[in-house]
Amino acid sequence: MDFVQRLNDHEVVTELVILVLVVGTALAFDFTNGFHDTGNAMATSIATGALKPKVAVALSGVLNLVGAFLSIEVAKTVSKVVKIQYTKDVKDASGQVVHHSGQPLPFFDAPGGHHLLITIVFAGLVGGILWNLVTWLLGLPSSSSHALFGGLIGAAIAGLGWSSGVDWTLVLSSIVIPALLSPLVALVIAAVGTYLVYSITARLDPRRRDRGFRWGQIGSASLVSLAHGTGDAQKTMGVIFLALVAHGSLTSSDGIPFWVKLSCAVAIALGTYLGGWRVIRTLGKGLVEISPPQGMAAEAASAAVIMTSSHLGLALSTTHVATGSILGTGVGRRGAQVRWNIAGRMAAGWLFTLPIAAVVGAICWWLADLLKGPADGLFGILLVFAILVATATAIWLRSRRAPVHAGNVNEEWDGAPRAAADASPRTPASV
Amino acid sequence: MSAVWSSVAPIWKVLLVGLVLGAGLPALVALGMRSLAVGSDGPRGRTSPAGIAGAAVCFLVVAVAVIAGLVVLTASKTFLARWGLS
């Protein structure tokens, strides 16, 4: 009897350790989501000098924090494209709810189902974080939601199968097509806005004009930050809620606990405040030389598109929209230079985001699954966690060789900030 | 394929609303600033009262539109239904 009791205690502790690791990893993803996307809202304000870099990231961080609490109904479903949970309430003939939205699908109740679900979520998160870190190192604005969905899709294929793990029609309609259309829509709106603004203010004193538009820019960039916090912090809230349901500490009909909302809001706000300076630099200086009127037109277009689409239930990536808007301001202003080669590089990065995050998610699931036997699967989770920590550290160390920070984020764009050029002096081509 | 098409059809609404709010509101700000400049290059170098009034109207419309947009986004669905907005 005593032996059985001790065996059970052991199991409880293991499950708790796994839960803590998964929740911690989810918050880490939220944190990378924050610094990866600071630029979407603040790059143009930093580039035009409307806000000092440090002030901009602080303002954006605070607004992300507020935004995370703004929405009244928090979605309990992580992503509808991976078939791991009910995405809406299922009622029987008498109208009684038999499956609540957010409840894990039946595979969960089979032997090993709890661990399978938690491993899929964990591997998916790791895939998302690693892709976010790699693209940050490259200064490439890419969608954090695509990274997360990609990781989850890969882990779900590995864990549940090609068609029983993923709803491919939904992948096409809710991820692929919106990703193709949203930058175009934002581009058109920002181009029209820029054209109108320049036509109307053509005869104004440029200094007076720029001063006024800097204020408009700060306002519209704030709206983008707010919308970002509302949209993106929710995804992590959904992930942690699912982990708690899988662990058994919550049921799917429970509300999302306050500590989950608070920790997600704080994680995304801190990430935003850290400032993903590499991405900010690419967006603010790399694509188009931005003036305050263009900055305002870009942020207003982004805010309008993001808010309208989230109201209509279309999940558009903030990153794709913001990039489209910034390109649009270059198109809409006569004589502005648009660096289409950099835009092309970004578009290529977007194409790879989902598949590569999926491959990494699948590999992580497979590694964790190799060691699912001993200690209730703890070793498998620990192995993947160790890989995550090691890779993240390596990427961070690599980034120190050519740091981008508040001090050099606005330097002239010659392909790389000055610090980078110093670190790797261009040597004449040898024979 | 029809399911795919119907799920992306709302993108037209995003484009239309986006053009009105995302391009229209910056244009209104621009109008307001042009209005503020009326008379400022005249002999007294100050904005005429009509210019100030025009600018105030422009900026007010922008502020109201932004606040209304935020309310529509954040307010609960039942609250909106009461005003016929849902």
Short mmCIF file of C-alpha atoms in Angstrom, two decimals:
data_model
loop_
_atom_site.label_atom_id
_atom_site.label_comp_id
_atom_site.label_asym_id
_atom_site.label_seq_id
_atom_site.Cartn_x
_atom_site.Cartn_y
_atom_site.Cartn_z
CA MET A 1 0.00 0.00 0.00
CA ASP A 2 2.74 2.36 1.02
CA PHE A 3 4.60 1.46 -2.15
CA VAL A 4 1.60 2.22 -4.37
CA GLN A 5 1.13 5.53 -2.58
CA ARG A 6 4.73 6.50 -3.21
CA LEU A 7 4.41 5.44 -6.84
CA ASN A 8 1.40 7.73 -7.23
CA ASP A 9 3.17 10.66 -5.58
CA HIS A 10 6.00 10.15 -8.00
CA GLU A 11 3.62 10.31 -10.94
CA VAL A 12 1.94 13.45 -9.62
CA VAL A 13 5.28 15.19 -9.26
CA THR A 14 6.32 14.19 -12.79
CA GLU A 15 3.09 15.49 -14.28
CA LEU A 16 3.50 18.74 -12.41
CA VAL A 17 7.07 19.19 -13.62
CA ILE A 18 5.95 18.60 -17.22
CA LEU A 19 3.10 21.09 -16.78
CA VAL A 20 5.46 23.74 -15.41
CA LEU A 21 7.87 23.18 -18.33
CA VAL A 22 5.07 23.50 -20.88
CA VAL A 23 3.60 26.63 -19.27
CA GLY A 24 7.08 28.15 -19.05
CA THR A 25 7.73 27.36 -22.71
CA ALA A 26 4.38 28.88 -23.67
CA LEU A 27 5.31 32.08 -21.84
CA ALA A 28 8.72 32.02 -23.54
CA PHE A 29 6.94 31.84 -26.89
CA ASP A 30 4.76 34.77 -25.86
CA PHE A 31 7.93 36.69 -24.98
CA THR A 32 9.51 36.02 -28.41
CA ASN A 33 6.17 36.97 -29.96
CA GLY A 34 6.48 40.32 -28.20
CA PHE A 35 9.97 41.29 -29.32
CA HIS A 36 9.55 39.83 -32.77
CA ASP A 37 6.55 42.06 -33.42
CA THR A 38 7.52 45.36 -31.73
CA GLY A 39 8.53 46.62 -35.14
CA ASN A 40 5.07 46.10 -36.64
CA ALA A 41 3.76 48.96 -34.54
CA MET A 42 6.79 51.05 -33.73
CA ALA A 43 9.33 50.71 -36.58
CA THR A 44 7.99 53.70 -38.52
CA SER A 45 7.73 55.92 -35.42
CA ILE A 46 11.33 55.08 -34.51
CA ALA A 47 12.56 55.59 -38.08
CA THR A 48 11.00 59.05 -38.43
CA GLY A 49 12.06 60.14 -34.96
CA ALA A 50 8.46 60.63 -33.83
CA LEU A 51 9.43 58.70 -30.71
CA LYS A 52 12.81 57.96 -29.17
CA PRO A 53 13.54 54.22 -29.57
CA LYS A 54 13.33 53.46 -25.84
CA VAL A 55 10.14 55.49 -25.42
CA ALA A 56 8.57 53.74 -28.40
CA VAL A 57 9.17 50.22 -27.07
CA ALA A 58 8.00 51.23 -23.58
CA LEU A 59 4.77 52.70 -24.97
CA SER A 60 4.22 49.64 -27.14
CA GLY A 61 4.86 47.33 -24.19
CA VAL A 62 2.33 49.09 -22.00
CA LEU A 63 -0.27 49.07 -24.78
CA ASN A 64 0.31 45.37 -25.41
CA LEU A 65 -0.29 44.79 -21.68
CA VAL A 66 -3.54 46.76 -21.81
CA GLY A 67 -4.54 45.11 -25.07
CA ALA A 68 -4.16 41.64 -23.60
CA PHE A 69 -6.89 42.47 -21.08
CA LEU A 70 -9.07 44.32 -23.55
CA SER A 71 -10.93 41.41 -25.00
CA ILE A 72 -13.77 40.11 -22.89
CA GLU A 73 -14.09 36.67 -24.42
CA VAL A 74 -10.81 34.80 -24.63
CA ALA A 75 -10.77 31.98 -27.15
CA LYS A 76 -10.08 28.64 -25.52
CA THR A 77 -9.12 27.03 -28.78
CA VAL A 78 -5.44 27.24 -29.64
CA SER A 79 -5.84 26.79 -33.34
CA LYS A 80 -8.63 25.29 -35.35
CA VAL A 81 -6.25 23.89 -37.94
CA VAL A 82 -4.79 21.25 -35.60
CA LYS A 83 -7.31 18.64 -34.58
CA ILE A 84 -6.56 18.42 -30.87
CA GLN A 85 -9.64 19.97 -29.28
CA TYR A 86 -13.30 20.78 -29.94
CA THR A 87 -13.45 24.22 -31.50
CA LYS A 88 -17.05 24.93 -30.51
CA ASP A 89 -19.64 23.63 -28.05
CA VAL A 90 -21.17 20.34 -29.21
CA LYS A 91 -24.79 19.80 -28.09
CA ASP A 92 -26.88 16.64 -28.02
CA ALA A 93 -30.51 16.39 -29.17
CA SER A 94 -31.87 17.97 -25.98
CA GLY A 95 -29.60 20.98 -26.32
CA GLN A 96 -27.32 19.87 -23.49
CA VAL A 97 -23.67 20.69 -24.09
CA VAL A 98 -21.80 17.37 -24.28
CA HIS A 99 -18.44 18.76 -25.41
CA HIS A 100 -17.33 22.22 -24.44
CA SER A 101 -15.26 24.35 -26.77
CA GLY A 102 -11.61 23.77 -25.87
CA GLN A 103 -12.12 20.19 -24.65
CA PRO A 104 -9.52 17.74 -26.01
CA LEU A 105 -10.71 15.39 -28.74
CA PRO A 106 -11.37 11.68 -27.91
CA PHE A 107 -7.77 10.53 -28.54
CA PHE A 108 -7.07 12.24 -25.24
CA ASP A 109 -8.95 9.54 -23.29
CA ALA A 110 -7.09 6.63 -24.88
CA PRO A 111 -4.09 5.22 -22.97
CA GLY A 112 -1.22 7.70 -23.19
CA GLY A 113 -3.56 10.36 -24.58
CA HIS A 114 -2.77 12.94 -21.92
CA HIS A 115 0.92 12.73 -22.59
CA LEU A 116 0.37 12.73 -26.37
CA LEU A 117 -1.59 15.99 -26.20
CA ILE A 118 0.88 17.73 -23.92
CA THR A 119 3.81 16.58 -26.10
CA ILE A 120 2.15 17.94 -29.26
CA VAL A 121 1.57 21.33 -27.63
CA PHE A 122 5.08 21.41 -26.21
CA ALA A 123 6.80 20.39 -29.47
CA GLY A 124 4.69 22.91 -31.38
CA LEU A 125 5.75 25.71 -29.03
CA VAL A 126 9.42 24.79 -29.36
CA GLY A 127 9.11 24.82 -33.17
CA GLY A 128 7.52 28.27 -33.00
CA ILE A 129 10.13 29.71 -30.65
CA LEU A 130 13.09 28.42 -32.65
CA TRP A 131 11.79 29.86 -35.93
CA ASN A 132 11.05 33.18 -34.22
CA LEU A 133 14.62 33.31 -32.90
CA VAL A 134 16.21 32.42 -36.25
CA THR A 135 14.19 35.04 -38.13
CA TRP A 136 14.97 37.59 -35.41
CA LEU A 137 18.68 36.86 -35.83
CA LEU A 138 18.29 37.49 -39.57
CA GLY A 139 16.28 40.65 -38.89
CA LEU A 140 13.43 39.13 -40.84
CA PRO A 141 9.92 40.19 -39.89
CA SER A 142 7.89 36.98 -40.03
CA SER A 143 4.56 36.02 -38.58
CA SER A 144 4.71 34.71 -35.01
CA SER A 145 1.30 33.12 -35.43
CA HIS A 146 2.47 31.25 -38.52
CA ALA A 147 5.46 30.04 -36.51
CA LEU A 148 3.20 28.78 -33.70
CA PHE A 149 0.64 27.19 -36.04
CA GLY A 150 3.46 25.69 -38.10
CA GLY A 151 5.04 24.11 -35.03
CA LEU A 152 1.69 22.75 -33.88
CA ILE A 153 0.85 21.43 -37.35
CA GLY A 154 4.17 19.57 -37.56
CA ALA A 155 3.78 18.11 -34.07
CA ALA A 156 0.18 17.11 -34.82
CA ILE A 157 1.18 15.38 -38.08
CA ALA A 158 3.92 13.51 -36.22
CA GLY A 159 1.71 12.63 -33.28
CA LEU A 160 -1.70 12.04 -34.86
CA GLY A 161 -1.16 11.56 -38.58
CA TRP A 162 -1.35 13.59 -41.78
CA SER A 163 -5.12 13.94 -42.10
CA SER A 164 -6.31 13.01 -38.61
CA GLY A 165 -4.03 15.64 -37.07
CA VAL A 166 -4.58 18.61 -39.37
CA ASP A 167 -7.56 20.18 -41.15
CA TRP A 168 -5.93 21.01 -44.48
CA THR A 169 -8.90 22.89 -45.95
CA LEU A 170 -8.72 25.19 -42.95
CA VAL A 171 -4.96 25.58 -43.40
CA LEU A 172 -5.65 26.83 -46.92
CA SER A 173 -8.56 29.10 -46.07
CA SER A 174 -7.48 30.51 -42.72
CA ILE A 175 -3.70 30.65 -43.11
CA VAL A 176 -2.39 30.41 -46.67
CA ILE A 177 -4.87 32.57 -48.60
CA PRO A 178 -5.11 35.34 -45.96
CA ALA A 179 -1.30 35.44 -45.89
CA LEU A 180 -1.26 36.04 -49.64
CA LEU A 181 -4.05 38.64 -49.63
CA SER A 182 -3.45 40.62 -46.43
CA PRO A 183 -0.18 42.32 -47.46
CA LEU A 184 -1.79 43.32 -50.76
CA VAL A 185 -4.85 44.78 -49.05
CA ALA A 186 -2.68 46.72 -46.60
CA LEU A 187 -0.43 47.87 -49.44
CA VAL A 188 -3.35 49.30 -51.42
CA ILE A 189 -4.83 51.10 -48.41
CA ALA A 190 -1.51 52.58 -47.31
CA ALA A 191 -0.69 53.65 -50.88
CA VAL A 192 -4.04 55.43 -51.24
CA GLY A 193 -3.62 57.03 -47.79
CA THR A 194 -0.11 58.23 -48.58
CA TYR A 195 -1.17 59.62 -51.93
CA LEU A 196 -4.11 61.53 -50.38
CA VAL A 197 -2.03 62.89 -47.51
CA TYR A 198 0.71 64.18 -49.82
CA SER A 199 -1.80 65.68 -52.25
CA ILE A 200 -3.64 67.52 -49.49
CA THR A 201 -0.56 68.84 -47.72
CA ALA A 202 1.60 69.51 -50.79
CA ARG A 203 1.78 73.26 -50.22
CA LEU A 204 2.39 73.19 -46.47
CA ASP A 205 5.70 74.03 -44.85
CA PRO A 206 7.38 70.60 -44.58
CA ARG A 207 8.59 71.17 -41.02
CA ARG A 208 5.15 72.13 -39.83
CA ARG A 209 3.62 69.20 -41.70
CA ASP A 210 6.04 66.65 -40.28
CA ARG A 211 5.50 67.89 -36.72
CA GLY A 212 1.77 67.37 -37.03
CA PHE A 213 2.05 63.95 -38.61
CA ARG A 214 4.43 62.71 -35.94
CA TRP A 215 1.57 63.05 -33.49
CA GLY A 216 -0.79 61.24 -35.82
CA GLN A 217 1.83 58.57 -36.23
CA ILE A 218 2.15 58.01 -32.49
CA GLY A 219 -1.61 57.68 -32.19
CA SER A 220 -2.00 55.19 -35.02
CA ALA A 221 1.05 53.16 -33.92
CA SER A 222 -0.50 52.94 -30.45
CA LEU A 223 -3.64 51.43 -31.95
CA VAL A 224 -1.55 48.78 -33.69
CA SER A 225 0.18 47.91 -30.38
CA LEU A 226 -3.17 47.64 -28.64
CA ALA A 227 -4.57 45.38 -31.34
CA HIS A 228 -1.43 43.25 -31.23
CA GLY A 229 -1.74 42.66 -27.49
CA THR A 230 -5.40 41.72 -27.89
CA GLY A 231 -4.78 39.26 -30.69
CA ASP A 232 -1.46 37.64 -29.92
CA ALA A 233 -1.49 37.34 -26.13
CA GLN A 234 -4.74 35.39 -26.49
CA LYS A 235 -3.05 32.63 -28.44
CA THR A 236 -0.72 31.85 -25.55
CA MET A 237 -3.61 32.07 -23.10
CA GLY A 238 -5.31 29.37 -25.18
CA VAL A 239 -2.17 27.19 -25.17
CA ILE A 240 -1.75 27.40 -21.39
CA PHE A 241 -5.46 26.73 -20.85
CA LEU A 242 -5.16 23.59 -23.00
CA ALA A 243 -2.09 22.47 -21.03
CA LEU A 244 -4.02 22.91 -17.77
CA VAL A 245 -6.97 20.93 -19.16
CA ALA A 246 -4.61 18.18 -20.35
CA HIS A 247 -3.00 18.08 -16.91
CA GLY A 248 -6.41 17.84 -15.28
CA SER A 249 -6.18 20.97 -13.12
CA LEU A 250 -8.99 22.56 -15.13
CA THR A 251 -11.92 21.30 -17.17
CA SER A 252 -12.85 22.77 -20.52
CA SER A 253 -15.97 24.43 -19.11
CA ASP A 254 -13.92 26.45 -16.60
CA GLY A 255 -13.01 30.03 -17.33
CA ILE A 256 -9.44 31.02 -18.10
CA PRO A 257 -7.79 31.74 -14.72
CA PHE A 258 -6.67 35.29 -14.01
CA TRP A 259 -3.05 34.28 -13.45
CA VAL A 260 -2.94 32.87 -16.99
CA LYS A 261 -4.19 36.13 -18.47
CA LEU A 262 -1.84 38.18 -16.31
CA SER A 263 1.27 36.11 -17.01
CA CYS A 264 0.60 36.12 -20.78
CA ALA A 265 0.00 39.86 -20.77
CA VAL A 266 3.20 40.49 -18.82
CA ALA A 267 5.27 38.12 -21.00
CA ILE A 268 4.22 39.77 -24.26
CA ALA A 269 4.66 43.26 -22.77
CA LEU A 270 8.18 42.47 -21.51
CA GLY A 271 9.08 40.96 -24.86
CA THR A 272 7.81 44.07 -26.62
CA TYR A 273 9.76 46.31 -24.25
CA LEU A 274 12.95 44.38 -24.95
CA GLY A 275 12.51 45.59 -28.53
CA GLY A 276 13.38 43.32 -31.43
CA TRP A 277 15.81 45.95 -32.77
CA ARG A 278 16.91 43.80 -35.69
CA VAL A 279 13.38 43.48 -37.02
CA ILE A 280 12.58 47.13 -36.21
CA ARG A 281 15.60 48.19 -38.26
CA THR A 282 14.57 46.14 -41.29
CA LEU A 283 11.00 47.41 -41.22
CA GLY A 284 11.82 51.03 -40.40
CA LYS A 285 14.92 51.58 -42.52
CA GLY A 286 15.25 48.64 -44.89
CA LEU A 287 12.13 48.77 -47.04
CA VAL A 288 11.41 52.44 -47.56
CA GLU A 289 12.91 55.69 -46.29
CA ILE A 290 9.92 56.78 -44.23
CA SER A 291 8.80 60.35 -43.56
CA PRO A 292 6.22 61.19 -40.84
CA PRO A 293 3.25 61.46 -43.28
CA GLN A 294 4.13 58.05 -44.70
CA GLY A 295 4.55 56.63 -41.21
CA MET A 296 1.12 57.80 -40.21
CA ALA A 297 -0.47 56.45 -43.39
CA ALA A 298 1.25 53.08 -42.85
CA GLU A 299 0.21 52.71 -39.22
CA ALA A 300 -3.35 53.89 -39.89
CA ALA A 301 -3.68 51.32 -42.68
CA SER A 302 -2.26 48.57 -40.44
CA ALA A 303 -4.53 49.47 -37.54
CA ALA A 304 -7.62 49.60 -39.77
CA VAL A 305 -6.88 46.27 -41.47
CA ILE A 306 -5.95 44.41 -38.28
CA MET A 307 -8.92 45.67 -36.29
CA THR A 308 -11.47 45.18 -39.08
CA SER A 309 -10.28 41.67 -39.85
CA SER A 310 -10.23 40.57 -36.22
CA HIS A 311 -13.76 41.93 -35.86
CA LEU A 312 -14.82 39.83 -38.86
CA GLY A 313 -13.06 36.77 -37.45
CA LEU A 314 -10.33 36.69 -40.10
CA ALA A 315 -6.99 35.88 -38.52
CA LEU A 316 -4.52 38.07 -40.36
CA SER A 317 -0.89 38.25 -39.36
CA THR A 318 0.09 41.63 -37.90
CA THR A 319 3.51 41.23 -39.51
CA HIS A 320 2.19 40.66 -43.03
CA VAL A 321 -0.17 43.61 -42.71
CA ALA A 322 2.49 45.96 -41.31
CA THR A 323 4.98 45.03 -44.03
CA GLY A 324 2.37 45.52 -46.75
CA SER A 325 1.48 48.92 -45.31
CA ILE A 326 5.08 50.11 -45.22
CA LEU A 327 5.61 49.00 -48.83
CA GLY A 328 2.38 50.80 -49.72
CA THR A 329 3.64 54.12 -48.38
CA GLY A 330 6.61 53.76 -50.71
CA VAL A 331 4.34 53.03 -53.66
CA GLY A 332 1.97 55.92 -52.85
CA ARG A 333 4.62 58.64 -52.65
CA ARG A 334 6.03 59.84 -55.91
CA GLY A 335 9.77 59.45 -56.07
CA ALA A 336 10.09 57.26 -52.98
CA GLN A 337 12.57 54.42 -53.18
CA VAL A 338 11.25 50.97 -52.36
CA ARG A 339 13.82 48.22 -51.85
CA TRP A 340 11.90 45.43 -53.53
CA ASN A 341 14.78 42.99 -53.12
CA ILE A 342 14.41 43.20 -49.33
CA ALA A 343 10.64 42.83 -49.66
CA GLY A 344 11.26 39.74 -51.79
CA ARG A 345 13.56 38.31 -49.13
CA MET A 346 10.84 38.81 -46.55
CA ALA A 347 8.22 37.18 -48.73
CA ALA A 348 10.52 34.18 -49.13
CA GLY A 349 10.86 34.06 -45.34
CA TRP A 350 7.08 34.04 -45.00
CA LEU A 351 6.79 31.10 -47.39
CA PHE A 352 9.24 29.09 -45.29
CA THR A 353 7.85 30.06 -41.88
CA LEU A 354 5.09 27.51 -41.65
CA PRO A 355 6.84 24.50 -43.26
CA ILE A 356 10.10 24.92 -41.34
CA ALA A 357 8.38 25.50 -38.01
CA ALA A 358 6.34 22.38 -38.83
CA VAL A 359 9.47 20.31 -39.50
CA VAL A 360 11.06 21.50 -36.25
CA GLY A 361 7.81 20.80 -34.35
CA ALA A 362 7.66 17.30 -35.83
CA ILE A 363 11.29 16.55 -34.95
CA CYS A 364 10.73 17.78 -31.39
CA TRP A 365 7.64 15.59 -31.04
CA TRP A 366 9.58 12.61 -32.34
CA LEU A 367 12.49 13.21 -29.92
CA ALA A 368 10.13 13.60 -26.97
CA ASP A 369 8.27 10.48 -28.06
CA LEU A 370 11.48 8.42 -28.18
CA LEU A 371 11.78 8.80 -24.41
CA LYS A 372 8.12 8.67 -23.45
CA GLY A 373 8.54 5.38 -21.58
CA PRO A 374 10.71 6.08 -18.54
CA ALA A 375 9.52 8.44 -15.77
CA ASP A 376 6.17 9.04 -17.50
CA GLY A 377 7.78 10.80 -20.44
CA LEU A 378 9.61 13.40 -18.39
CA PHE A 379 12.98 12.62 -20.01
CA GLY A 380 11.62 13.19 -23.51
CA ILE A 381 10.22 16.60 -22.53
CA LEU A 382 13.48 17.45 -20.74
CA LEU A 383 15.54 16.47 -23.79
CA VAL A 384 13.56 18.79 -26.08
CA PHE A 385 13.67 21.53 -23.45
CA ALA A 386 17.46 21.18 -23.23
CA ILE A 387 17.71 21.46 -27.03
CA LEU A 388 15.56 24.59 -26.92
CA VAL A 389 17.73 26.22 -24.25
CA ALA A 390 20.97 25.29 -26.03
CA THR A 391 19.80 26.54 -29.44
CA ALA A 392 18.37 29.74 -27.99
CA THR A 393 21.65 30.43 -26.19
CA ALA A 394 23.65 29.76 -29.37
CA ILE A 395 21.43 32.15 -31.36
CA TRP A 396 21.75 34.81 -28.69
CA LEU A 397 25.56 34.48 -28.62
CA ARG A 398 25.64 34.71 -32.42
CA SER A 399 23.55 37.88 -32.26
CA ARG A 400 26.12 39.54 -29.98
CA ARG A 401 28.62 39.56 -32.84
CA ALA A 402 26.60 42.19 -34.68
CA PRO A 403 24.29 43.72 -32.14
CA VAL A 404 21.46 46.02 -33.16
CA HIS A 405 20.16 48.18 -30.32
CA ALA A 406 18.40 51.44 -29.56
CA GLY A 407 21.63 53.30 -30.32
CA ASN A 408 22.23 52.10 -33.88
CA VAL A 409 18.76 51.05 -35.02
CA ASN A 410 18.35 54.15 -37.20
CA GLU A 411 21.73 54.15 -38.91
CA GLU A 412 21.78 54.49 -42.68
CA TRP A 413 20.73 51.31 -44.44
CA ASP A 414 23.64 49.81 -46.31
CA GLY A 415 22.56 46.24 -45.88
CA ALA A 416 23.88 45.96 -42.34
CA PRO A 417 24.31 48.28 -39.36
CA ARG A 418 27.78 49.67 -38.82
CA ALA A 419 28.53 47.36 -35.93
CA ALA A 420 27.97 44.40 -38.22
CA ALA A 421 30.29 45.78 -40.85
CA ASP A 422 33.00 46.24 -38.21
CA ALA A 423 32.65 42.68 -37.01
CA SER A 424 33.12 41.23 -40.47
CA PRO A 425 35.18 43.65 -42.57
CA ARG A 426 34.69 43.19 -46.25
CA THR A 427 37.80 41.52 -47.55
CA PRO A 428 38.65 41.84 -51.21
CA ALA A 429 37.73 38.73 -53.11
CA SER A 430 40.67 36.43 -53.28
CA VAL A 431 41.64 34.56 -56.39
CA MET B 1 -13.33 24.89 -52.72
CA SER B 2 -16.51 26.82 -51.99
CA ALA B 3 -15.78 26.63 -48.28
CA VAL B 4 -12.37 28.08 -48.95
CA TRP B 5 -13.84 30.85 -51.09
CA SER B 6 -16.55 31.83 -48.60
CA SER B 7 -13.98 32.10 -45.84
CA VAL B 8 -11.86 34.60 -47.76
CA ALA B 9 -14.73 36.60 -49.25
CA PRO B 10 -14.83 38.98 -46.21
CA ILE B 11 -11.42 40.28 -47.30
CA TRP B 12 -13.36 42.70 -49.56
CA LYS B 13 -15.01 44.15 -46.49
CA VAL B 14 -11.58 44.59 -44.92
CA LEU B 15 -10.44 46.42 -48.05
CA LEU B 16 -13.48 48.72 -48.10
CA VAL B 17 -13.53 49.51 -44.38
CA GLY B 18 -9.76 49.81 -44.50
CA LEU B 19 -9.92 52.36 -47.30
CA VAL B 20 -12.51 54.44 -45.43
CA LEU B 21 -10.76 54.32 -42.05
CA GLY B 22 -7.15 53.49 -42.89
CA ALA B 23 -6.79 55.92 -45.78
CA GLY B 24 -9.69 58.28 -45.07
CA LEU B 25 -8.75 59.19 -41.52
CA PRO B 26 -5.13 60.11 -42.38
CA ALA B 27 -6.55 62.23 -45.22
CA LEU B 28 -8.80 63.96 -42.67
CA VAL B 29 -5.79 64.64 -40.45
CA ALA B 30 -4.05 66.11 -43.48
CA LEU B 31 -7.11 68.30 -44.17
CA GLY B 32 -7.07 69.46 -40.56
CA MET B 33 -3.43 70.43 -40.81
CA ARG B 34 -3.98 72.28 -44.04
CA SER B 35 -6.86 74.08 -42.37
CA LEU B 36 -4.58 75.02 -39.48
CA ALA B 37 -2.22 76.61 -41.95
CA VAL B 38 -4.91 78.90 -43.42
CA GLY B 39 -3.86 82.47 -42.79
CA SER B 40 -0.62 81.52 -41.05
CA ASP B 41 1.38 82.83 -44.00
CA GLY B 42 -0.64 86.07 -44.05
CA PRO B 43 0.45 89.44 -42.65
CA ARG B 44 -0.44 88.54 -39.04
CA GLY B 45 1.13 85.10 -39.29
CA ARG B 46 -1.65 83.45 -37.32
CA THR B 47 -4.24 80.85 -38.22
CA SER B 48 -7.60 82.38 -39.06
CA PRO B 49 -10.56 81.47 -36.81
CA ALA B 50 -12.21 79.64 -39.70
CA GLY B 51 -9.05 77.60 -40.12
CA ILE B 52 -9.04 76.64 -36.45
CA ALA B 53 -12.70 75.69 -36.61
CA GLY B 54 -12.14 73.57 -39.70
CA ALA B 55 -9.18 71.81 -38.13
CA ALA B 56 -11.13 71.19 -34.93
CA VAL B 57 -13.92 69.52 -36.91
CA CYS B 58 -11.43 67.29 -38.77
CA PHE B 59 -9.56 66.21 -35.65
CA LEU B 60 -12.81 65.66 -33.75
CA VAL B 61 -14.17 63.36 -36.45
CA VAL B 62 -10.92 61.37 -36.39
CA ALA B 63 -11.01 61.06 -32.58
CA VAL B 64 -14.67 59.98 -32.56
CA ALA B 65 -14.05 57.42 -35.32
CA VAL B 66 -11.11 55.91 -33.42
CA ILE B 67 -12.99 55.71 -30.13
CA ALA B 68 -16.06 54.26 -31.84
CA GLY B 69 -13.85 51.67 -33.51
CA LEU B 70 -12.33 50.64 -30.19
CA VAL B 71 -15.75 50.38 -28.55
CA VAL B 72 -17.08 48.17 -31.35
CA LEU B 73 -14.06 45.90 -30.99
CA THR B 74 -14.01 45.53 -27.25
CA ALA B 75 -17.58 45.79 -26.09
CA SER B 76 -19.39 42.52 -25.50
CA LYS B 77 -21.71 41.22 -28.16
CA THR B 78 -24.85 41.58 -26.02
CA PHE B 79 -24.01 45.21 -25.35
CA LEU B 80 -23.62 45.88 -29.04
CA ALA B 81 -26.84 44.04 -29.88
CA ARG B 82 -28.74 46.47 -27.66
CA TRP B 83 -27.68 49.26 -29.97
CA GLY B 84 -28.24 47.23 -33.07
CA LEU B 85 -24.56 47.13 -33.89
CA SER B 86 -23.78 43.46 -33.65
#
